[in-house]
XYZ file of C-alpha atoms in Angstrom:
722
model
C 138.268 51.953 217.376
C 141.328 54.161 216.899
C 141.332 57.582 218.447
C 141.078 60.492 216.057
C 144.149 62.688 215.694
C 143.758 65.694 217.908
C 143.663 69.080 216.269
C 146.562 70.121 218.470
C 148.775 67.448 216.927
C 148.556 69.015 213.450
C 151.262 71.518 212.470
C 152.185 73.388 209.298
C 155.370 72.383 207.468
C 155.943 74.550 204.432
C 152.686 74.332 202.469
C 151.587 71.005 203.953
C 149.575 69.904 206.958
C 151.126 66.887 208.662
C 150.778 65.262 212.072
C 153.278 66.649 214.565
C 154.510 63.157 215.429
C 155.635 62.714 211.790
C 153.186 59.891 211.044
C 151.512 60.222 207.649
C 148.223 58.593 206.846
C 148.032 57.131 203.340
C 145.317 57.231 200.733
C 144.709 53.771 199.337
C 142.839 52.541 196.300
C 141.490 49.045 196.795
C 139.640 47.438 193.847
C 136.906 49.776 192.661
C 136.640 51.339 196.146
C 138.193 54.699 196.925
C 139.424 54.671 200.558
C 140.605 58.025 201.867
C 142.841 58.602 204.871
C 142.828 61.962 206.552
C 146.099 62.937 204.881
C 148.317 61.643 202.050
C 151.772 60.119 202.368
C 154.096 62.631 200.826
C 155.248 61.627 197.345
C 152.771 58.778 196.785
C 150.863 58.771 193.496
C 147.772 56.920 192.240
C 148.116 55.248 188.852
C 145.123 53.337 187.470
C 143.730 51.330 190.351
C 147.041 50.847 192.243
C 148.958 52.914 194.737
C 152.635 53.237 193.792
C 155.499 55.182 195.330
C 157.233 57.943 193.454
C 160.799 57.199 192.526
C 161.949 60.556 193.780
C 161.074 62.139 197.093
C 159.923 65.707 196.642
C 160.670 68.080 199.516
C 157.588 69.375 201.283
C 158.399 72.963 200.381
C 158.816 72.313 196.626
C 155.113 72.296 195.686
C 151.736 73.124 197.085
C 149.612 70.147 198.070
C 145.992 69.885 196.889
C 143.393 69.170 199.534
C 142.579 65.494 199.027
C 139.903 64.943 201.661
C 136.446 64.315 200.226
C 135.014 66.831 202.683
C 136.215 69.547 200.324
C 133.537 68.458 197.868
C 131.099 69.813 200.462
C 133.059 72.823 201.791
C 134.810 75.924 200.492
C 137.442 78.055 202.220
C 136.528 81.693 202.946
C 138.960 84.277 204.257
C 138.044 86.354 207.330
C 139.830 89.180 209.128
C 143.276 88.742 210.607
C 144.423 86.206 208.005
C 142.128 83.536 209.424
C 139.925 81.285 207.233
C 136.654 79.448 207.775
C 135.140 76.419 206.033
C 131.688 77.090 204.520
C 129.248 74.217 203.791
C 128.119 74.409 200.153
C 124.675 73.051 201.031
C 123.525 74.793 204.230
C 126.041 77.708 204.148
C 127.096 77.215 207.805
C 130.727 78.176 208.534
C 133.259 76.464 210.751
C 136.708 77.361 212.050
C 139.527 76.155 209.808
C 142.680 78.219 210.435
C 143.689 81.148 212.591
C 146.583 82.076 210.366
C 149.239 79.994 212.085
C 147.309 76.947 213.186
C 145.005 74.596 211.238
C 141.809 73.421 212.924
C 141.698 70.159 210.956
C 138.731 68.500 209.250
C 137.259 66.175 211.871
C 134.493 68.598 212.810
C 133.736 69.138 209.118
C 133.400 65.379 208.587
C 131.031 65.126 211.516
C 128.864 67.831 209.940
C 128.321 65.833 206.752
C 128.420 62.306 208.140
C 126.289 62.520 211.275
C 123.327 64.227 209.688
C 124.065 67.664 211.142
C 123.663 69.335 207.767
C 119.900 70.012 207.281
C 120.196 69.897 203.490
C 121.615 66.393 203.534
C 118.782 65.339 205.848
C 116.171 66.716 203.470
C 117.708 64.999 200.452
C 117.894 61.701 202.321
C 121.626 61.524 201.774
C 122.535 60.717 205.378
C 125.968 59.277 205.834
C 125.997 55.878 207.485
C 128.567 54.460 209.887
C 129.556 51.039 208.513
C 132.520 48.690 209.145
C 134.886 47.978 206.285
C 137.001 44.853 206.320
C 138.763 42.657 203.807
C 142.072 42.742 202.073
C 143.945 44.975 199.696
C 144.734 44.289 196.030
C 141.122 43.509 195.029
C 141.072 40.576 197.451
C 143.989 38.840 195.776
C 146.524 39.438 198.567
C 146.462 38.803 202.271
C 147.661 42.172 203.500
C 145.277 43.454 206.164
C 143.821 46.889 205.672
C 145.101 49.469 208.138
C 142.817 50.095 211.065
C 142.110 53.740 210.279
C 139.069 55.893 209.913
C 138.274 56.270 206.199
C 135.643 57.583 203.804
C 134.410 56.151 200.540
C 131.653 56.532 197.922
C 128.741 54.065 197.788
C 126.839 53.029 194.665
C 128.676 52.374 191.415
C 132.039 52.578 193.225
C 131.210 49.138 194.634
C 129.452 47.775 191.526
C 131.138 45.079 189.475
C 132.296 46.259 186.053
C 130.646 44.478 183.126
C 132.241 44.970 179.689
C 129.386 43.328 177.779
C 126.689 45.349 179.493
C 128.611 48.581 178.891
C 128.996 47.709 175.199
C 125.262 47.097 174.957
C 124.496 50.471 176.542
C 126.923 52.146 174.138
C 125.147 50.491 171.203
C 121.777 51.730 172.471
C 123.158 55.246 172.845
C 124.401 55.185 169.243
C 121.019 53.891 168.051
C 118.829 56.327 169.974
C 120.839 59.454 169.178
C 121.808 58.682 165.581
C 125.512 58.778 166.343
C 127.768 57.353 163.618
C 129.198 53.943 164.363
C 132.734 55.223 163.830
C 132.356 57.347 166.967
C 134.164 54.470 168.698
C 137.289 55.382 166.701
C 137.271 59.078 167.527
C 140.142 59.981 169.898
C 138.089 62.465 171.924
C 135.430 59.827 172.587
C 137.908 57.136 173.583
C 139.682 59.581 175.899
C 136.398 60.505 177.522
C 135.463 56.843 178.049
C 138.897 56.100 179.506
C 138.447 58.922 182.011
C 135.189 57.354 183.197
C 136.246 53.702 183.286
C 139.819 52.823 182.323
C 138.966 49.119 182.291
C 136.399 49.571 179.475
C 137.843 48.345 176.176
C 136.395 50.469 173.356
C 135.534 48.130 170.498
C 136.115 48.687 166.792
C 133.441 49.631 164.244
C 132.825 46.073 163.098
C 132.248 44.877 166.659
C 129.948 47.817 167.329
C 127.909 46.869 164.250
C 127.506 43.429 165.809
C 126.416 45.027 169.112
C 123.825 47.173 167.304
C 122.497 44.157 165.463
C 122.322 42.185 168.720
C 120.168 44.929 170.267
C 117.954 44.880 167.166
C 117.514 41.095 167.299
C 116.673 41.090 171.003
C 114.048 43.829 170.670
C 112.623 42.162 167.568
C 112.067 38.943 169.509
C 110.249 40.893 172.233
C 108.036 42.596 169.659
C 107.360 39.296 167.936
C 106.005 37.903 171.203
C 103.733 40.911 171.556
C 102.404 40.356 168.037
C 101.647 36.723 168.843
C 99.174 37.874 171.501
C 97.721 40.705 169.396
C 93.921 40.260 169.469
C 93.078 41.986 166.185
C 94.523 42.772 162.792
C 97.343 45.127 161.893
C 97.420 47.999 159.414
C 100.600 49.074 157.655
C 101.917 52.541 156.905
C 104.332 52.562 153.955
C 107.039 55.180 153.514
C 109.449 55.695 150.625
C 113.060 56.782 151.055
C 115.677 57.619 148.459
C 119.448 57.853 148.776
C 122.194 59.848 147.127
C 122.948 56.648 145.243
C 120.605 54.785 142.897
C 119.087 52.660 145.667
C 116.077 53.347 147.831
C 114.348 52.038 150.923
C 110.804 51.160 151.904
C 109.755 51.631 155.528
C 106.877 49.582 156.917
C 105.268 50.543 160.225
C 102.484 48.535 161.812
C 99.610 50.127 163.742
C 97.347 48.102 166.005
C 95.281 48.181 169.209
C 96.322 45.772 171.950
C 94.199 43.738 174.359
C 94.051 46.705 176.749
C 92.714 48.924 173.963
C 95.883 50.987 173.680
C 97.067 52.241 170.294
C 100.562 51.300 169.120
C 102.640 52.048 166.055
C 105.902 50.169 165.589
C 108.439 50.134 162.798
C 108.538 46.643 161.302
C 111.024 46.794 158.445
C 113.277 49.235 156.670
C 114.131 47.397 153.477
C 116.398 48.329 150.616
C 114.849 48.046 147.150
C 116.369 48.765 143.771
C 113.473 50.973 142.692
C 111.269 52.239 145.540
C 108.781 53.863 143.143
C 108.024 50.549 141.465
C 104.699 49.003 142.479
C 106.207 45.524 142.192
C 108.992 46.416 144.621
C 106.438 47.794 147.065
C 104.247 44.705 146.852
C 107.210 42.405 147.348
C 108.402 44.418 150.346
C 104.975 44.163 151.993
C 104.771 40.436 151.309
C 108.259 39.874 152.721
C 107.434 41.874 155.842
C 104.225 39.937 156.474
C 106.103 36.646 156.192
C 108.934 37.913 158.368
C 106.529 38.821 161.182
C 104.191 35.863 160.618
C 101.216 38.141 159.930
C 100.013 36.968 156.519
C 96.466 36.540 157.786
C 96.405 39.672 159.967
C 96.795 42.456 157.401
C 93.844 44.862 157.384
C 94.813 47.994 155.429
C 97.855 49.806 154.108
C 98.393 53.563 154.088
C 100.579 55.112 151.404
C 102.310 58.473 151.508
C 103.290 58.483 147.847
C 102.410 61.271 145.441
C 98.959 61.397 143.884
C 99.953 60.720 140.296
C 101.080 57.159 140.964
C 98.383 56.302 143.477
C 96.115 54.452 141.077
C 98.962 52.202 139.960
C 99.834 51.373 143.545
C 96.224 50.720 144.487
C 95.451 48.363 141.618
C 98.678 46.359 141.770
C 98.799 46.055 145.534
C 95.171 45.035 145.843
C 95.506 42.389 143.128
C 98.874 41.130 144.356
C 97.901 40.747 147.989
C 94.251 39.749 147.661
C 95.410 36.378 146.338
C 97.555 35.836 149.433
C 95.420 37.375 152.166
C 91.795 37.375 153.209
C 91.071 41.060 152.583
C 88.003 42.399 154.357
C 85.147 43.897 152.358
C 86.675 42.623 149.097
C 89.584 45.009 149.459
C 87.450 48.178 149.347
C 89.203 49.487 152.469
C 92.578 48.037 151.648
C 94.476 51.080 150.327
C 94.252 54.287 152.343
C 95.911 57.581 151.524
C 97.718 59.773 154.029
C 95.584 62.730 155.161
C 98.611 64.843 156.094
C 100.010 64.325 152.609
C 96.842 65.521 150.905
C 96.789 68.644 153.094
C 100.387 69.367 152.138
C 99.746 68.695 148.454
C 96.767 71.083 148.386
C 98.708 73.725 150.336
C 101.616 73.511 147.909
C 99.195 74.017 145.008
C 97.899 77.208 146.628
C 101.415 78.524 147.283
C 102.503 77.688 143.742
C 99.534 79.600 142.300
C 100.819 82.885 143.797
C 104.550 82.174 143.868
C 105.342 85.518 142.208
C 103.579 87.496 144.939
C 105.203 85.384 147.656
C 108.612 86.204 146.162
C 107.876 89.948 146.392
C 106.752 89.617 150.011
C 109.890 87.685 150.969
C 112.088 90.341 149.326
C 110.101 93.084 151.078
C 110.635 91.508 154.488
C 114.341 91.036 153.748
C 114.586 94.753 152.887
C 112.866 95.783 156.116
C 114.980 93.443 158.258
C 118.235 94.446 156.503
C 119.035 97.255 158.955
C 117.661 98.678 162.207
C 116.974 102.003 160.484
C 114.736 100.355 157.852
C 112.919 98.413 160.553
C 112.367 101.573 162.606
C 111.146 103.479 159.547
C 108.632 100.723 158.719
C 107.423 100.681 162.326
C 106.902 104.458 162.222
C 104.852 104.139 159.016
C 102.695 101.423 160.584
C 102.171 103.672 163.624
C 101.208 106.659 161.476
C 98.729 104.539 159.500
C 97.319 103.279 162.829
C 97.643 99.637 161.784
C 96.311 97.652 164.758
C 98.101 94.384 163.953
C 100.417 92.871 166.550
C 101.771 90.227 164.165
C 105.510 90.097 163.546
C 106.936 90.040 160.041
C 109.175 86.995 159.659
C 110.557 85.079 156.722
C 109.120 81.624 156.147
C 110.789 78.236 155.955
C 110.141 77.175 152.389
C 109.791 73.488 153.307
C 107.123 74.202 155.963
C 103.964 75.560 154.362
C 102.486 76.658 157.691
C 105.292 79.215 158.056
C 104.510 80.562 154.575
C 100.863 80.923 155.563
C 101.772 82.802 158.767
C 104.165 85.056 156.820
C 101.451 85.951 154.285
C 98.916 86.481 157.062
C 101.184 88.976 158.832
C 102.164 90.749 155.597
C 98.487 91.142 154.690
C 97.920 93.290 157.783
C 100.735 95.635 156.739
C 99.860 95.961 153.048
C 99.284 99.737 153.342
C 102.619 100.160 155.117
C 104.419 98.393 152.270
C 102.835 100.714 149.712
C 103.721 103.805 151.762
C 107.299 102.601 152.194
C 107.664 102.234 148.430
C 106.652 105.840 147.836
C 108.946 107.207 150.555
C 112.036 105.062 149.896
C 113.583 104.995 146.429
C 115.583 101.881 147.302
C 112.449 99.806 147.857
C 110.345 98.746 144.854
C 109.023 95.281 145.793
C 105.603 96.272 147.145
C 102.811 93.974 145.832
C 100.021 95.591 143.847
C 96.379 95.758 144.900
C 95.634 92.754 142.689
C 98.510 90.888 144.272
C 97.170 91.562 147.771
C 93.819 90.201 146.670
C 95.521 86.951 145.662
C 97.239 86.822 149.044
C 93.915 87.348 150.782
C 92.324 84.509 148.830
C 95.259 82.203 149.471
C 95.225 82.931 153.215
C 91.483 82.339 153.310
C 91.873 78.779 151.999
C 95.188 77.996 153.649
C 93.463 78.691 156.957
C 91.145 75.731 156.315
C 94.119 73.440 155.836
C 96.020 74.962 158.756
C 93.127 74.522 161.199
C 92.486 70.969 160.011
C 96.126 70.009 160.525
C 96.109 71.456 164.038
C 92.979 69.505 164.921
C 94.738 66.293 163.985
C 97.898 67.285 165.848
C 95.887 67.877 169.039
C 95.539 64.104 169.505
C 98.696 62.226 170.562
C 97.549 58.968 168.940
C 94.670 59.928 166.642
C 92.220 57.134 165.914
C 90.719 56.889 162.437
C 87.303 58.265 163.471
C 88.779 61.749 164.011
C 89.641 62.248 160.344
C 86.078 62.103 159.014
C 85.215 65.341 160.830
C 88.074 67.196 159.162
C 87.663 65.680 155.712
C 83.924 66.241 155.239
C 84.091 69.868 156.417
C 86.993 70.588 154.083
C 85.225 68.889 151.179
C 82.106 70.983 151.822
C 84.007 74.286 152.153
C 85.984 73.785 148.951
C 82.938 72.587 147.045
C 80.999 75.715 148.026
C 83.976 77.981 147.316
C 84.137 76.905 143.686
C 80.927 78.881 143.108
C 82.387 82.120 144.486
C 81.637 85.124 142.268
C 85.110 86.595 142.679
C 87.255 84.981 139.959
C 90.430 85.182 142.064
C 88.839 83.263 144.948
C 86.999 80.771 142.764
C 90.083 80.022 140.667
C 92.142 78.996 143.698
C 89.186 77.096 145.191
C 88.647 75.073 141.998
C 92.256 73.913 141.913
C 92.124 72.961 145.592
C 88.800 71.159 145.253
C 89.970 69.183 142.253
C 92.917 67.845 144.243
C 91.004 67.186 147.468
C 87.936 65.701 145.743
C 90.108 62.881 144.424
C 91.156 62.069 147.982
C 87.537 62.257 149.172
C 86.308 59.861 146.509
C 89.052 57.363 147.317
C 88.792 57.484 151.101
C 85.345 58.718 152.127
C 84.072 55.135 152.619
C 86.778 54.141 155.087
C 86.468 57.536 156.802
C 82.695 57.101 157.117
C 82.906 53.541 158.471
C 85.428 54.751 161.034
C 83.104 57.475 162.326
C 80.238 54.970 162.532
C 82.356 53.200 165.150
C 82.217 56.390 167.237
C 79.232 56.003 169.629
C 78.795 59.782 169.699
C 77.930 59.903 165.971
C 77.310 56.487 164.370
C 75.356 56.771 161.098
C 73.781 60.077 162.124
C 76.830 62.184 161.284
C 77.228 60.385 157.960
C 73.626 61.209 157.082
C 74.030 64.842 158.176
C 77.337 65.509 156.415
C 76.319 63.765 153.190
C 73.139 65.833 153.029
C 75.332 68.947 153.090
C 77.777 67.657 150.494
C 75.511 65.748 148.067
C 72.154 67.443 148.576
C 69.262 65.459 147.061
C 71.576 62.572 146.150
C 72.724 62.095 149.749
C 70.528 59.014 150.376
C 72.319 57.085 147.655
C 75.733 57.691 149.236
C 74.447 57.010 152.751
C 73.177 53.620 151.579
C 76.623 52.748 150.238
C 78.109 53.333 153.688
C 75.297 51.505 155.493
C 75.591 48.464 153.219
C 79.367 48.390 153.644
C 79.097 48.539 157.451
C 76.624 45.631 157.513
C 78.628 43.560 155.031
C 81.839 44.088 156.985
C 80.069 43.179 160.234
C 78.762 39.949 158.722
C 82.307 39.002 157.766
C 83.327 39.377 161.397
C 80.304 37.333 162.518
C 81.471 34.479 160.290
C 84.855 34.446 162.025
C 85.390 32.465 165.254
C 84.974 34.623 168.324
C 87.602 33.909 170.994
C 86.350 34.238 174.533
C 87.772 37.061 176.571
C 89.013 36.302 180.103
C 86.131 38.278 181.595
C 83.615 36.277 179.575
C 85.131 32.984 180.679
C 84.991 34.049 184.303
C 81.301 34.742 183.950
C 80.659 31.174 182.838
C 80.694 31.803 179.111
C 82.977 28.892 178.428
C 80.091 26.479 177.830
C 77.903 28.965 176.005
C 79.652 30.216 172.920
C 77.806 33.117 171.277
C 75.515 31.906 168.551
C 75.097 33.578 165.191
C 73.065 36.753 165.466
C 70.582 35.433 162.900
C 69.854 32.256 164.839
C 67.488 31.846 167.769
C 68.730 30.885 171.196
C 67.175 27.870 172.869
C 65.045 28.590 175.922
C 66.309 27.142 179.181
C 64.500 23.968 180.265
C 61.698 24.217 182.806
C 62.756 24.291 186.434
C 59.595 22.455 187.618
C 57.843 25.602 188.834
C 54.663 24.934 186.840
C 55.354 27.540 184.149
C 55.804 25.223 181.189
C 53.266 27.238 179.192
C 55.267 30.377 179.925
C 58.416 28.700 178.594
C 56.579 27.775 175.390
C 55.392 31.369 175.092
C 58.961 32.674 175.356
C 60.087 30.201 172.704
C 57.366 31.388 170.317
C 58.379 35.019 170.828
C 62.017 34.188 170.126
C 60.995 32.453 166.885
C 58.657 35.187 165.638
C 60.860 38.105 166.813
C 64.526 37.252 166.185
C 67.045 38.948 168.443
C 68.673 42.034 166.932
C 72.300 41.733 165.895
C 74.988 43.559 167.837
C 75.304 46.050 165.003
C 71.578 46.828 164.972
C 71.511 47.187 168.749
C 74.474 49.541 168.583
C 73.012 51.690 165.800
C 69.548 51.840 167.401
C 70.790 52.961 170.792
C 70.876 56.672 171.522
C 74.118 58.518 170.875
C 76.673 58.838 173.638
C 76.884 62.441 174.905
C 79.679 64.453 173.285
C 82.284 65.503 175.839
C 85.714 67.009 175.275
C 87.611 64.270 177.142
C 85.850 61.353 175.457
C 88.115 58.318 175.058
C 86.735 56.138 172.287
C 89.141 53.266 172.946
C 88.185 53.160 176.603
C 84.487 53.185 175.619
C 84.966 50.089 173.477
C 87.022 48.462 176.208
C 84.129 48.890 178.633
C 81.606 47.622 176.070
C 83.538 44.612 174.772
C 81.316 42.114 176.607
C 78.190 43.852 175.359
C 79.414 43.885 171.742
C 81.963 41.028 171.468
C 81.831 40.804 167.671
C 81.344 44.477 166.909
C 84.229 45.381 169.225
C 86.548 43.210 167.104
C 85.476 45.152 164.047
C 85.901 48.491 165.875
C 89.379 47.511 167.063
C 90.623 46.950 163.518
C 88.928 49.996 162.004
C 89.991 52.492 164.664
C 93.611 51.362 164.279
C 93.797 52.311 160.579
C 96.593 54.913 160.204
C 94.818 57.667 158.290
C 97.953 59.785 158.513
C 101.611 58.821 158.249
C 102.549 61.723 160.511
C 102.015 61.304 164.238
C 102.685 64.789 165.606
C 104.870 67.876 165.404
C 105.624 70.346 162.644
C 106.410 67.526 160.217
C 102.695 67.435 159.406
C 103.302 70.726 157.561
C 106.372 69.475 155.735
C 106.387 69.683 151.967
C 108.245 66.375 151.862
C 105.823 63.954 153.514
C 106.101 61.758 150.443
C 109.512 60.453 149.432
C 112.213 61.281 151.991
C 115.979 61.373 151.626
C 118.293 59.124 153.619
C 121.444 60.909 154.806
C 124.819 60.082 153.265
C 126.037 58.188 156.331
C 123.077 55.805 156.341
C 123.165 55.541 152.557
C 126.709 54.206 152.714
C 126.002 51.638 155.458
C 125.131 48.018 154.844
C 121.341 47.519 154.361
C 120.975 45.165 157.344
C 122.711 47.682 159.626
C 120.521 50.515 158.330
C 117.433 48.446 159.110
C 118.766 47.580 162.566
C 119.494 51.240 163.362
C 116.145 52.575 162.144
C 113.936 49.850 163.640
C 115.770 49.536 166.961
C 115.605 53.303 167.469
C 111.835 53.148 167.120
C 111.503 50.180 169.490
C 113.869 51.436 172.195
C 111.948 54.666 172.724
C 109.013 52.688 174.119
C 111.074 50.792 176.712
C 110.859 51.767 180.415
C 113.291 54.404 181.591
C 116.659 53.243 182.934
C 116.611 52.879 186.754
C 118.206 55.697 188.706
C 121.885 55.297 189.468
C 122.802 54.356 193.031
C 123.552 57.215 195.421
C 127.121 58.502 195.435
C 126.975 59.820 198.994
C 129.940 59.650 201.292
C 129.964 56.732 203.708
C 132.057 56.788 206.854
C 134.014 53.568 207.263
C 135.640 52.152 210.398
C 137.931 49.158 210.173
C 137.797 46.664 212.979
């Protein structure tokens, strides 16, 4: 091993540090590996991945050399008294001698600090520097020139990784998909310059090639999802969304929701198809049929959920049910087939309330704008509120007109300051937008009913993946509250309540059956909550409506009984392979006598089985006591644990609990006024339909993939050549 250059052999020439014997140690770039000598040969330059000599020799005194050693990524130079300097470690803050003003101490002791584990911070972060031999040849292994036998440093990790153009293109395509970047980003000079600075060997492709890369990602992920669907144990329910463009065309989005074999809920985008008229029921039916054929799920469709507006719902329901019932085996004669989005009905009702007092809301918005116009107005309003001893701590803020929850919160805050608004109007001639007493009464009524919708929406948002059973609790309470409010003596309150109830009652009549069946699948409630809630809503006629639900549950269960029951792995392991479950209405044969002299007892058991048929799974489930209600109850895990006990009923529960009662999964979008038809941006509208589908679907699929592995460490490694 070569001896290190002694500190005494280093002298200052002009602005450079060179060995006193005149020997210069060169920095070399070999392949993708950065090899660093202790000093640079004067005048040598690095271009690309090769070391070339400058055509002109620059005198040492003509320019100031930059410190090239990698140790300076770990150290900074600090001046001390007498013109001396010290090197300070950026990690542990220890200082070391560097220069005394006329003599340089060198960097060997600094390298030892970071390479031999002396720095405590590097120890803690497990970034120890290893002593490893480096051999081989220069010129990426193409030549035969031996590497100089000198002590060098290099980076580990991606510096030694082989460059892969195809893999990099695929990652770029995924980045564009996940972050909604335009495909023509690959043509933007700033982007290409940035990429070249990272990896000069990467060839940035054109837009057409990038479209192909995006489509390749889409096809690969689609194949993976197709395999998952092939092993899906139950049926799938679709959620249908409508999109319009700035042109005359529109799109239909189809997302599938299902519960897998591990009883985990999933929702995946299936298709994003262009149609000439998205509001046409025929176009919608054809899109659904095409999607089912595309994914080979013609016999697995359970329900569809629509987020369209209420006025066209009946047309959709009738046409879709008739069109698809001839091609699919719809359960319960299609009574559960079409479901309406719960978030959409909340938004529709909320918009009706806001529209009923739009004049008052305008005055309140203008009042808040006046107060917020200047600090003096804001201070004056605060003084009035203080004088009136208004206890409210709410802040007056303008609403976002497309988010009805912000309008509700704005009205709620303004209601607390209604006296302050009136006082401000009398004391400031420039302000004349204060609502009247009658107006404030309308605001109070609106806030009273908007609170019901607001609380219901938040209850749904509390669950990351809400199962269908959760929606019955919200719907029946809202139906009851609005029904009772219609009889309010105050005409202002009753008028708003009647309009709200008329809108929500239509939803209740259409969807209360599927909501009720879903809650029956909740072992904490079963039929008991249906009986209780219906007694509150329907009074003396409750029994009639309860019977409708009970009959539907039994009829649906019988349809599942008639289907073949595949054996689960656990059942097979327990020896169930030779004993397939018999129909619940049939009697099971008694095991033959074992020769223990109890033949009469065996005959007695057979007689009991004949005279007292075994209860069906459904009857056993309904007759058992309710599961205790706890806050952390996981209904999917409960059914997973009880699959062997209720093999047929669990199949039915799996399909029902996976019904998407709401198109909105989480976030403030549940309060959006536009949960129905949505607008596609101009960039997507101008793209080819197959690329739009690839971008939208692949973005949905990629977000569920495992995170990318961490990049290799880029720590310094000390290298000794043999």
